[in-house]
XYZ file of C-alpha atoms in Angstrom:
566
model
C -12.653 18.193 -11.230
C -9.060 20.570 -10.480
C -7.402 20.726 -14.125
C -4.328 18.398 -14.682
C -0.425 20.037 -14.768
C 0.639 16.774 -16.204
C 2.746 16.202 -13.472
C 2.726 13.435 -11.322
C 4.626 14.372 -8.005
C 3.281 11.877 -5.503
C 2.651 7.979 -5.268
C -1.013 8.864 -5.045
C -0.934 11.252 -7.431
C -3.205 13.504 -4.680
C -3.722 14.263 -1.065
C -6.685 12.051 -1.664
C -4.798 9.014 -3.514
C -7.302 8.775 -6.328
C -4.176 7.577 -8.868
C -6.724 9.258 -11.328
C -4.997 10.966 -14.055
C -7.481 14.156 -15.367
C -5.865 13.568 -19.235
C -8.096 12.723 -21.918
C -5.539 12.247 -25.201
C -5.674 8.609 -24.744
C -8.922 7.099 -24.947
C -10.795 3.963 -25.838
C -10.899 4.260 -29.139
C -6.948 5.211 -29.703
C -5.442 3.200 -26.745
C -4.881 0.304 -29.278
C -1.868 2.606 -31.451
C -0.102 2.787 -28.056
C 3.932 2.384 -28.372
C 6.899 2.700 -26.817
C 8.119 5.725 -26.549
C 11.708 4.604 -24.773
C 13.021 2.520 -22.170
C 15.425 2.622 -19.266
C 17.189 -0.429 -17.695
C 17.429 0.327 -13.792
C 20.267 -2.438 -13.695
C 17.908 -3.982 -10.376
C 16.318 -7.102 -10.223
C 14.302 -6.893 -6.897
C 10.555 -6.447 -6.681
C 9.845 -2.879 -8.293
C 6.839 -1.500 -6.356
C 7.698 2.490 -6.947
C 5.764 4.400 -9.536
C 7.965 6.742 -11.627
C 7.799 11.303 -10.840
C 7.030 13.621 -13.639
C 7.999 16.845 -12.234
C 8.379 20.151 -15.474
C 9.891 17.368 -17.583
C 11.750 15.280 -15.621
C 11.258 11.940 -14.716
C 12.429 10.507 -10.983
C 12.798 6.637 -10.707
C 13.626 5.255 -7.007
C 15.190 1.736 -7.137
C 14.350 -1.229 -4.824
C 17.807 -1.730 -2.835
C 20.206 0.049 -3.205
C 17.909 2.634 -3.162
C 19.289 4.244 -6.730
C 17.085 8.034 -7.309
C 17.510 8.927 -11.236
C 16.632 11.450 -13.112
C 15.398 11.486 -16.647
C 15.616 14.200 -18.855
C 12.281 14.105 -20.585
C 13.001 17.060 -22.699
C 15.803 15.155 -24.619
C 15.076 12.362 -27.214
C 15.103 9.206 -25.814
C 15.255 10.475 -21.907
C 19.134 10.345 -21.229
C 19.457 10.465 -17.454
C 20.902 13.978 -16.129
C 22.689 12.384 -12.713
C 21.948 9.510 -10.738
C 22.105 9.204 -6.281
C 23.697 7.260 -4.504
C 22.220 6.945 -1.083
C 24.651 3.320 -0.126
C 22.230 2.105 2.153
C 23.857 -0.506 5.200
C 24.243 -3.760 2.970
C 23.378 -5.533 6.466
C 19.261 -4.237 5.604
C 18.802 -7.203 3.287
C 18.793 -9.657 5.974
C 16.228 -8.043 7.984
C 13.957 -7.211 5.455
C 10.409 -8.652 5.366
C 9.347 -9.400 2.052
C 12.155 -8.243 -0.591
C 14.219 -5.113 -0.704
C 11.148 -3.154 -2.055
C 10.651 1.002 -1.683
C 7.625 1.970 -2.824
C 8.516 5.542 -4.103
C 9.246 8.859 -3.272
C 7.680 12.263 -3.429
C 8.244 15.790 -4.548
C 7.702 18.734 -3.254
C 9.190 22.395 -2.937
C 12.268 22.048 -5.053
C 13.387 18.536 -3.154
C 12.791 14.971 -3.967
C 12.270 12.971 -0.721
C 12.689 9.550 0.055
C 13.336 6.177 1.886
C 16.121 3.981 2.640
C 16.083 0.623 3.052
C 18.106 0.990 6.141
C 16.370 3.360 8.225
C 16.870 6.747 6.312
C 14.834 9.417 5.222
C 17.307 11.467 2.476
C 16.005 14.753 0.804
C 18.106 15.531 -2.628
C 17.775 18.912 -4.533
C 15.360 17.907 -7.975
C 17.780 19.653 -10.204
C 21.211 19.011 -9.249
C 20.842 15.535 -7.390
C 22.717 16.860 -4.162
C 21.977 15.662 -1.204
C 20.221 18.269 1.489
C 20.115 16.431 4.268
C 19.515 12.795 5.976
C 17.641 11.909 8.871
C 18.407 8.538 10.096
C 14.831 7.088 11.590
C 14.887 3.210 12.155
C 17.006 0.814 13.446
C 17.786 -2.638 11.537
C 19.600 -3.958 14.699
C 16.047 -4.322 15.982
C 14.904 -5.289 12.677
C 13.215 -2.472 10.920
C 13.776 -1.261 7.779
C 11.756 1.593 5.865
C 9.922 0.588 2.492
C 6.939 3.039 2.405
C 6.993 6.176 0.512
C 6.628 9.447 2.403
C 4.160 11.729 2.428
C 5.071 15.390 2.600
C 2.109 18.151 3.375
C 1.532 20.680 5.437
C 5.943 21.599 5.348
C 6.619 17.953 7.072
C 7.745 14.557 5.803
C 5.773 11.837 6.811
C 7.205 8.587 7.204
C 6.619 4.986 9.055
C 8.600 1.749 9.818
C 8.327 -1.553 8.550
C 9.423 -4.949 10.572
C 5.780 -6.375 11.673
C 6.968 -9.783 11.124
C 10.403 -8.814 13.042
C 9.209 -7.989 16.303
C 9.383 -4.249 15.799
C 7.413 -1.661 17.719
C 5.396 0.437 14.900
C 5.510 4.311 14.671
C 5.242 7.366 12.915
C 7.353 10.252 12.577
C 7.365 13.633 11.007
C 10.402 15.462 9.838
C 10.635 19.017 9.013
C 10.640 19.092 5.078
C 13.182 21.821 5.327
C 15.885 20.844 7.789
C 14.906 17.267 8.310
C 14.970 17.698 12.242
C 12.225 15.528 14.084
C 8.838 17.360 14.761
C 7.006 14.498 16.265
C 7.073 10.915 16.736
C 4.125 9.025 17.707
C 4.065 5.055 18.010
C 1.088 2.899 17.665
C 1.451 0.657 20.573
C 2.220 1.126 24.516
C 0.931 4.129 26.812
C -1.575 7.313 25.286
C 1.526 9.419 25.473
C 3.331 7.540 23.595
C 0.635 6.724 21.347
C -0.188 11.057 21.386
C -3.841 10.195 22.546
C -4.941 12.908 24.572
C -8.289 15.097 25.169
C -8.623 15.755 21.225
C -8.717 11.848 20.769
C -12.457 11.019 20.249
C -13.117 8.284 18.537
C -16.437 6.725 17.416
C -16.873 3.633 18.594
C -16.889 2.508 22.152
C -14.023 -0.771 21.893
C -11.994 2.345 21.041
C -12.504 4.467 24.727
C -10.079 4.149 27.456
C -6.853 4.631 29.124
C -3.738 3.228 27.143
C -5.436 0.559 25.952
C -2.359 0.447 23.809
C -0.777 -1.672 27.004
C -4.084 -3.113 28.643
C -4.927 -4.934 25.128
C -1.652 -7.057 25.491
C 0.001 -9.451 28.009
C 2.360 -7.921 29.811
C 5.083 -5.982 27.546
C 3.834 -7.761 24.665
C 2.862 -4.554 23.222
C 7.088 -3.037 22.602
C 7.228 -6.353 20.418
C 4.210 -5.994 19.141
C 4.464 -4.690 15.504
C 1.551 -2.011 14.601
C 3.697 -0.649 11.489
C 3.797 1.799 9.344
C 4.680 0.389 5.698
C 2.065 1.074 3.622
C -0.095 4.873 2.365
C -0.982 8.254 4.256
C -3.418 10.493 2.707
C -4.326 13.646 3.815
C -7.161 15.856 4.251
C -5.611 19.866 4.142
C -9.451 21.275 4.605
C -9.519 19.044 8.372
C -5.392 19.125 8.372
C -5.623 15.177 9.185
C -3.312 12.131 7.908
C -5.174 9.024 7.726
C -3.044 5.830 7.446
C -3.296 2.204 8.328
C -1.358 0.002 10.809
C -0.031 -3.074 10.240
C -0.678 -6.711 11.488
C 0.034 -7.076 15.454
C 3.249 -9.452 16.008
C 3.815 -12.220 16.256
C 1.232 -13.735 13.585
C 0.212 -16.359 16.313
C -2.858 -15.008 18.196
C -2.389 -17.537 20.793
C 0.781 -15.345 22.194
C -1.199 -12.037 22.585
C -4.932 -12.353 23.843
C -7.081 -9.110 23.600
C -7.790 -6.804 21.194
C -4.170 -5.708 20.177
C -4.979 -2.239 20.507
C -3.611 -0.081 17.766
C -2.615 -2.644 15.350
C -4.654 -3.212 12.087
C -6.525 -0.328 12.046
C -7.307 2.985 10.939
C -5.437 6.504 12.562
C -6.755 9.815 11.979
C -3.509 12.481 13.352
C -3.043 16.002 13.308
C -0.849 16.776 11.217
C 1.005 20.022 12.970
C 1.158 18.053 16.165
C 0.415 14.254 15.450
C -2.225 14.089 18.322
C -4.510 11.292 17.635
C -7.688 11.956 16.641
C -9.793 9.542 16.403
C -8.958 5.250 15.419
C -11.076 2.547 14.250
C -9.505 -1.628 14.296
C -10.871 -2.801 11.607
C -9.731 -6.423 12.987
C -9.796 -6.928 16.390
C -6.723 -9.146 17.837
C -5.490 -9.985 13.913
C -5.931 -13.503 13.556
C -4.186 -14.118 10.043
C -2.064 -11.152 9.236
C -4.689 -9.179 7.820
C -2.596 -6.086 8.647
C -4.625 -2.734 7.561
C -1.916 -0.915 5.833
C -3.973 -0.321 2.344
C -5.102 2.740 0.904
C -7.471 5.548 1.935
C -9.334 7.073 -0.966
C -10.691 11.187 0.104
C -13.805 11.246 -1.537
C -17.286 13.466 -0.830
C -19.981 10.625 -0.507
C -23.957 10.713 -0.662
C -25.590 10.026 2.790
C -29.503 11.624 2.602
C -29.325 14.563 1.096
C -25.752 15.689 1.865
C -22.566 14.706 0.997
C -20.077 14.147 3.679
C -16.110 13.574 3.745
C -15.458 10.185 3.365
C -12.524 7.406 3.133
C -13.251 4.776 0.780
C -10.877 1.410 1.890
C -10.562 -1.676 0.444
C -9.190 -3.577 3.476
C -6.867 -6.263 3.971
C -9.673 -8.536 5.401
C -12.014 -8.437 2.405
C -14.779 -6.055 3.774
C -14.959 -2.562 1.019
C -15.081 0.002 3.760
C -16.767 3.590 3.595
C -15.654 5.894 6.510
C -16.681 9.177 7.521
C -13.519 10.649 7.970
C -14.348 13.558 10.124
C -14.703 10.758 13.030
C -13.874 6.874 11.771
C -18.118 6.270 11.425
C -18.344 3.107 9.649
C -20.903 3.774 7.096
C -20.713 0.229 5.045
C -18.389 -2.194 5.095
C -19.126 -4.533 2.393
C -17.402 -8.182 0.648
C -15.871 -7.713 -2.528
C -14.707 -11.231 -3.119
C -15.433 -14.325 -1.321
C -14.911 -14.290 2.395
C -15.182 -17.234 5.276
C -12.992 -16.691 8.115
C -15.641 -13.416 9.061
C -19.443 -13.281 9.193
C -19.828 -9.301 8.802
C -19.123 -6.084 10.589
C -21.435 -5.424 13.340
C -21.927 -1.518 11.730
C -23.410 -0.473 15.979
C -20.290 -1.503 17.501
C -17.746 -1.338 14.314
C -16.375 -5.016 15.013
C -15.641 -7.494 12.881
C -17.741 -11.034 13.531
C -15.420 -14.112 13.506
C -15.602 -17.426 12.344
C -14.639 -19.446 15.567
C -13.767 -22.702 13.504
C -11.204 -20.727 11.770
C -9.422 -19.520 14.427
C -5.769 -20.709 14.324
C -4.766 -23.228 17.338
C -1.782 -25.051 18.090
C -1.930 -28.510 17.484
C -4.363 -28.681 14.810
C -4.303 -26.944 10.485
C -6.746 -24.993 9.987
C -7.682 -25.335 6.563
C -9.439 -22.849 3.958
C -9.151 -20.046 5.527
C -10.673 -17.271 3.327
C -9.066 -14.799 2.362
C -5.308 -15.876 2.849
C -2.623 -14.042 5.075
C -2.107 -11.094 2.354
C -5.418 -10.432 2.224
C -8.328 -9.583 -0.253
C -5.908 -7.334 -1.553
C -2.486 -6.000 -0.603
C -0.174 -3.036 -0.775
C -1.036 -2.430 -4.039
C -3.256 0.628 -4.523
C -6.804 0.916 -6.076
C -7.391 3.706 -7.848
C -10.842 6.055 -8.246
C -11.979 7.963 -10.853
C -14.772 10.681 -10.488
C -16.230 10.553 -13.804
C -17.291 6.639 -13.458
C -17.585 7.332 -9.389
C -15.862 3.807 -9.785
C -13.100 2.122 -7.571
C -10.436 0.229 -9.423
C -9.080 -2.779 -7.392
C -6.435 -5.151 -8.333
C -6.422 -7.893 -5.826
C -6.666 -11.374 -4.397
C -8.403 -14.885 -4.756
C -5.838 -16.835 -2.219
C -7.219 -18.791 0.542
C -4.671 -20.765 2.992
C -3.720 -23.560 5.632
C -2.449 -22.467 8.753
C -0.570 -23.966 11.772
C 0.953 -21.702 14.394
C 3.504 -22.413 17.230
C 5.362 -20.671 20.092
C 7.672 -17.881 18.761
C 10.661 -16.522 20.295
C 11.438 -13.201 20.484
C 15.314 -12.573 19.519
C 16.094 -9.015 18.447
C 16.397 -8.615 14.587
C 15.412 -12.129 13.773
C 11.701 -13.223 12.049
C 8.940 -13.263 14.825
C 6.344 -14.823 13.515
C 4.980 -18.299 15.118
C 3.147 -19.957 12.165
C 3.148 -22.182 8.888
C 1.337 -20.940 5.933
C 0.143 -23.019 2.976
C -1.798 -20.827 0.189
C -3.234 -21.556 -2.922
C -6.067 -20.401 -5.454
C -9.863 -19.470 -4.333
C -13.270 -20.770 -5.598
C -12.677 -20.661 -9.023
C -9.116 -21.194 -9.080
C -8.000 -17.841 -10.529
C -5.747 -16.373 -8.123
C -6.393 -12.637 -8.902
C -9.183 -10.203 -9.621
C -9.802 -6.811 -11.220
C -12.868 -5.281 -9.805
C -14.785 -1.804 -10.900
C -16.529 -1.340 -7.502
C -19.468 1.342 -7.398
C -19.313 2.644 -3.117
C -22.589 3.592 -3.297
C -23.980 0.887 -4.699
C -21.570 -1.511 -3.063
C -21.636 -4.139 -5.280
C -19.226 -5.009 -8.291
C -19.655 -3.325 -11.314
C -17.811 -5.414 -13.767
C -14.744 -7.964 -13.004
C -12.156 -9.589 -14.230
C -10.530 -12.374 -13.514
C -7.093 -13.437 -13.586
C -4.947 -16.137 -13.581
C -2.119 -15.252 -10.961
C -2.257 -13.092 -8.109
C -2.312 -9.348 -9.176
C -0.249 -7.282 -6.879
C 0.173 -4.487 -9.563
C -1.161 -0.980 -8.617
C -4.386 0.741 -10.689
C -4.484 3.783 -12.859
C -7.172 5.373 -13.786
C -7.546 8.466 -16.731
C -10.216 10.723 -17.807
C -9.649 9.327 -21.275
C -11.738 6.812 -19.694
C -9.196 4.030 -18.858
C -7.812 1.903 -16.881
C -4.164 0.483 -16.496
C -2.772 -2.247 -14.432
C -0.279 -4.850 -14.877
C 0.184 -8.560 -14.289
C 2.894 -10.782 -12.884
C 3.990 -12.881 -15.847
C 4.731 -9.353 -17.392
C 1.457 -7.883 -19.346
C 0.752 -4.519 -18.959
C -3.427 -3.912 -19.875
C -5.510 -1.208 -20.987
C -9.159 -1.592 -20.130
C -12.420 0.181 -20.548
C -13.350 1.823 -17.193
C -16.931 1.808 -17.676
C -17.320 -2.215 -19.152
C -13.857 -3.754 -18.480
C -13.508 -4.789 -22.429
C -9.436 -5.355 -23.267
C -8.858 -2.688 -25.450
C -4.701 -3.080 -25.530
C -1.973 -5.068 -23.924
C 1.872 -5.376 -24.138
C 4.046 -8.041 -23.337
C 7.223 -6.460 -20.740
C 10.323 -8.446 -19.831
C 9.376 -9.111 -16.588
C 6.413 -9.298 -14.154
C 4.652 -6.077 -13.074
C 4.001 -5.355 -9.352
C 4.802 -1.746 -10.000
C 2.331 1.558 -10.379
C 1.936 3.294 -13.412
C 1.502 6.928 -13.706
C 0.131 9.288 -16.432
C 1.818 12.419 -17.361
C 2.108 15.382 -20.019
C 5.611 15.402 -22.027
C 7.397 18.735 -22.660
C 5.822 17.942 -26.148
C 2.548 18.692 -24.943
C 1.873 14.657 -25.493
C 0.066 12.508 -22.766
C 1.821 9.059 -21.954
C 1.384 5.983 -19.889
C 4.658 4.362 -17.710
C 5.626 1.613 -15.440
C 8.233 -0.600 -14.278
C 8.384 -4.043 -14.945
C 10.424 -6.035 -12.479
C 8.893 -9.162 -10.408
C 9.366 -9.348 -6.922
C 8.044 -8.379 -3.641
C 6.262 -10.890 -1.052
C 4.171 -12.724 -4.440
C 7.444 -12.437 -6.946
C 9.886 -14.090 -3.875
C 10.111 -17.178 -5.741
C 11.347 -15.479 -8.743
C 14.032 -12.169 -7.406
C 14.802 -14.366 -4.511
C 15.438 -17.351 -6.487
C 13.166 -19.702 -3.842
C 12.689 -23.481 -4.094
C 9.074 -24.180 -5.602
C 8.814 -27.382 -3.581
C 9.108 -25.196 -0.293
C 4.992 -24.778 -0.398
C 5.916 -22.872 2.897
C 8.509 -20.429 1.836
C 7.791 -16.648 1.787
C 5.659 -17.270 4.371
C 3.102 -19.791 2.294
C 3.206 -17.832 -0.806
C 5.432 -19.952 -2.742
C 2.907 -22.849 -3.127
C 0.125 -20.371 -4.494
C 2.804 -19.290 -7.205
C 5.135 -21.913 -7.668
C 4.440 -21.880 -11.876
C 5.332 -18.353 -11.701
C 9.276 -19.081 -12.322
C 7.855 -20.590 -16.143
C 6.278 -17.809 -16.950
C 8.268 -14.443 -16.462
C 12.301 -14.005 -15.223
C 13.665 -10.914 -13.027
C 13.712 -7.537 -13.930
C 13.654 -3.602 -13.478
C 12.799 -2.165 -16.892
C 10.925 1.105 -17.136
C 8.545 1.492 -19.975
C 7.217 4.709 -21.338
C 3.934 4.326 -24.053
C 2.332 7.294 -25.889
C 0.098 7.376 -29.197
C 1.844 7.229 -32.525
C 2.401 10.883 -34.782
């Protein structure tokens, strides 16, 4: 295990996103003196999904729209803020936006913080002075994309994808010279192989995945430049292979009657070059999406026992339920496992890669289908697991929704929702509507859970103190034990927490814990965005799964800071 500088520079934390933090002050046996250390109001009230920066005693925050950057100075009592940019996004992004104004973070590296706009741009500003460097302008919200993903920067390019499934976008990729911010490569995930940069050095495993531009032949006729395939959720990146491995998103529109075939490269797995973005290899983890299980989540880097060797792997917990291992050298599907209860799919067929359906589940028009298993966001979301080496455990904060569904014709009209269905959800068996599972990969099975009440859409962190840290959405930030799951501390915040936290080393020497509380996001809708509760279909059906939510926590965008008393 690589020592810890205390920083934390990255949404990930790594090139691997293992959101394990190698400090060891704060342990089980101390976490319960843990207290505030300061706050900092970010004067926002949208969905805060960013995780704070620690870079040589600083502290970065990136704000949900308007896209605020501060910086802290952590060397001063009581972190005063040493400037604050601007970017002034287009006010017009609002409308267009999916699911809330959301950004989920930025990233530093060489000097520069980088990171997203709401509105299309990609903005580098100098770490110490908060000047601007340059600005790349990337999407377009005319056609209805917007940028909410944090960027990835390795290998001296910034990494960066659209958002807009649910618009009637086109997905992509792009990478921008981390210097200059010029354009080094753009590579879309729908329509023809060279647009798609699959060429001779794309080899993937399986044989659904062989062919010429399936990208088009998987679609009716020009469905495919409508056809979503985003890019909003995390990259990781393998510097030993030099490949970026990131999901796309759900194929558009959500009804599956408007796009027969497999959908080809939506809700799956890419493997890129990073110098060039040439495809590599790609693995759909759900064939011709039937219920928005997009395939945006996390890839975990980790060297995993097969036999007697240990090979590179991706660990995933998808979108659809299934706990996937991957060899990432080639997109190999070594298990793919449940890890919570599961009934619109039978299995993964591991010979040919595919997901089995459930034919009776299978949306129609002119009939509900009803209990569909899990719901439309998934087993789990956005929100990241997190993996720590010492336990060889994955930490996953996720879902028990399952969910009625109707779909109809959509129309396609530039810049306006695309999405042809009606979604009901509410709680799973059980009727706790969120989970917080210790999953052992080579075991595949649960090591110890716990339930929860609503939905948990909050991020993991993980320590070698032996912790873990996650938050919930009426506003309690936890501290458990990573090996048993026993509550060792909690804390009340202001508002609900759908945001990351992040471990880091003070200029005191001192470990401590943050986060941002502040509701919001697809889940927290009903609360930033002020929705009717008796709408059970608003935010796309996830109104009536959290319709007490407004009783139980209020808007927010509060940063907390927590270290040990003395």
């Amino acid at each position: 295990m690589p020592n810890d500088d205390g920083n934390w520079i990255m949404p990930g934390k790594d090139y691997a996103s293992s959101r394990f933090s190698g400090l060891t002050e704060i342990t089980p046996a101390n976490v319960k003196g843990l207290g505030l250390a300061f706050t900092f109001a970010t004067g926002t009230t949208k969905g805060f999904e960013a995780p704070p920066l620690v870079v040589d005693g600083t502290m970065y925050v990136i704000t949900p729209f308007p896209n605020y950057l501060y910086a802290l100075d952590l060397t001063q009592d009581g972190a005063p803020a040493k400037w604050v940019f601007k970017p002034k996004p287009a006010a017009a992004a609002q409308g267009v936006a999916c699911c809330d104004v959301v950004n989920r973070g930025a990233v530093y590296s060489d000097g520069k913080i980088f990171f997203n706009t709401l509105d299309g741009n990609t903005i580098a500003v100098d770490a110490k002075s908060g000047k601007q460097v340059w600005r790349t302008t990337l999407a377009n919200i005319q056609k209805g994309e917007t940028i909410t993903m944090a960027p990835l920067v390795a290998d001296g390019k910034v990494l960066v994808g659209n958002s807009g499934g649910e618009m009637g976008v086109r997905g992509w990729i792009a990478a921008l010279d981390a210097g200059r911010g010029k354009l080094a490569w753009k590579a879309y995930n729908t329509g023809p192989d060279k647009d798609v940069l699959i060429g001779p050095d794309f080899k993937p495993y399986y044989a659904g995945e062989k062919g010429k531009d399936l990208g088009v032949k998987t679609w009716p006729p020009d469905a495919w430049k409508i056809g979503g395939a985003t890019v909003w959720g995390w990259i990781s990146y393998d510097p030993e292979l030099k490949l970026i491995y990131y999901g796309t998103s759900n194929p558009g529109p959500w009804n599956p009657e408007q796009r027969p075939g497999d959908n080809k490269w939506a809700t799956g797995v890419f493997a890129r070059d990073i110098s060039s973005g040439k495809a590599r290899w790609f693995y759909q983890s759900t064939s011709h999406d039937l219920y928005d299980h997009d395939d945006i989540n996390e890839s975990i880097l980790v060297d995993y026992p097969v036999g007697k060797e240990r090979i590179p792997a991706l660990l995933r917990p998808g979108r659809n339920g299934f706990f996937y291992v991957m060899d990432r050298r080639n997109g190999r599907v070594i298990a793919a496992t449940p890890y919570g209860f599961i009934n619109a799919a039978k299995g993964v067929d591991l010979k040919s890669g595919r997901l089995i359906p459930v034919p009776e589940k299978e949306p129609k028009s002119g009939r509900v289908v009803r209990n569909i298993c899990p719901a439309a966001p998934g087993m789990k979301d956005w929100n990241p697991a997190a993996f720590n080496p010492l336990t060889g455990l994955v930490y996953i904060p996720h879902l028990n929704l399952c969910m009625d569904e109707g779909v109809m014709e959509a129309n396609y009209i530039a810049g306006t929702p695309y999405v042809g269905a009606e979604v009901k959800m509410y709680a799973g068996p059980g009727g706790n509507r969120g989970v917080f599972t210790a999953w052992d990969p080579v075991q595949r099975k649960p090591r110890w859970e716990i339930k929860e009440d609503l939905p948990l859409f909050s991020p993991a962190l993980t320590t070698a103190g032996g912790l873990v840290f996650y938050g919930t959405m009426d506003g309690w930030f936890k501290a458990v034990d990573a090996r048993d799951g026993k509550l060792l501390w909690r804390f009340k915040a202001g508002s609900g927490i759908i945001g990351q936290p992040i471990s880091y080393r003070g200029p005191d020497g001192r470990q401590y814990v943050a986060v941002v509380a502040g509701v919001g996001g697809w889940a927290g809708a009903i609360v930033s965005g002020n929705l009717d509760p008796r709408d059970p279909t608003a935010a796309l059906g996830m109104v009536n799964a959290v319709k007490d939510l407004p009783n139980k926590t209020t808007a927010g965008g509060m940063l907390y800071v927590f270290r040990l008393p003395g």
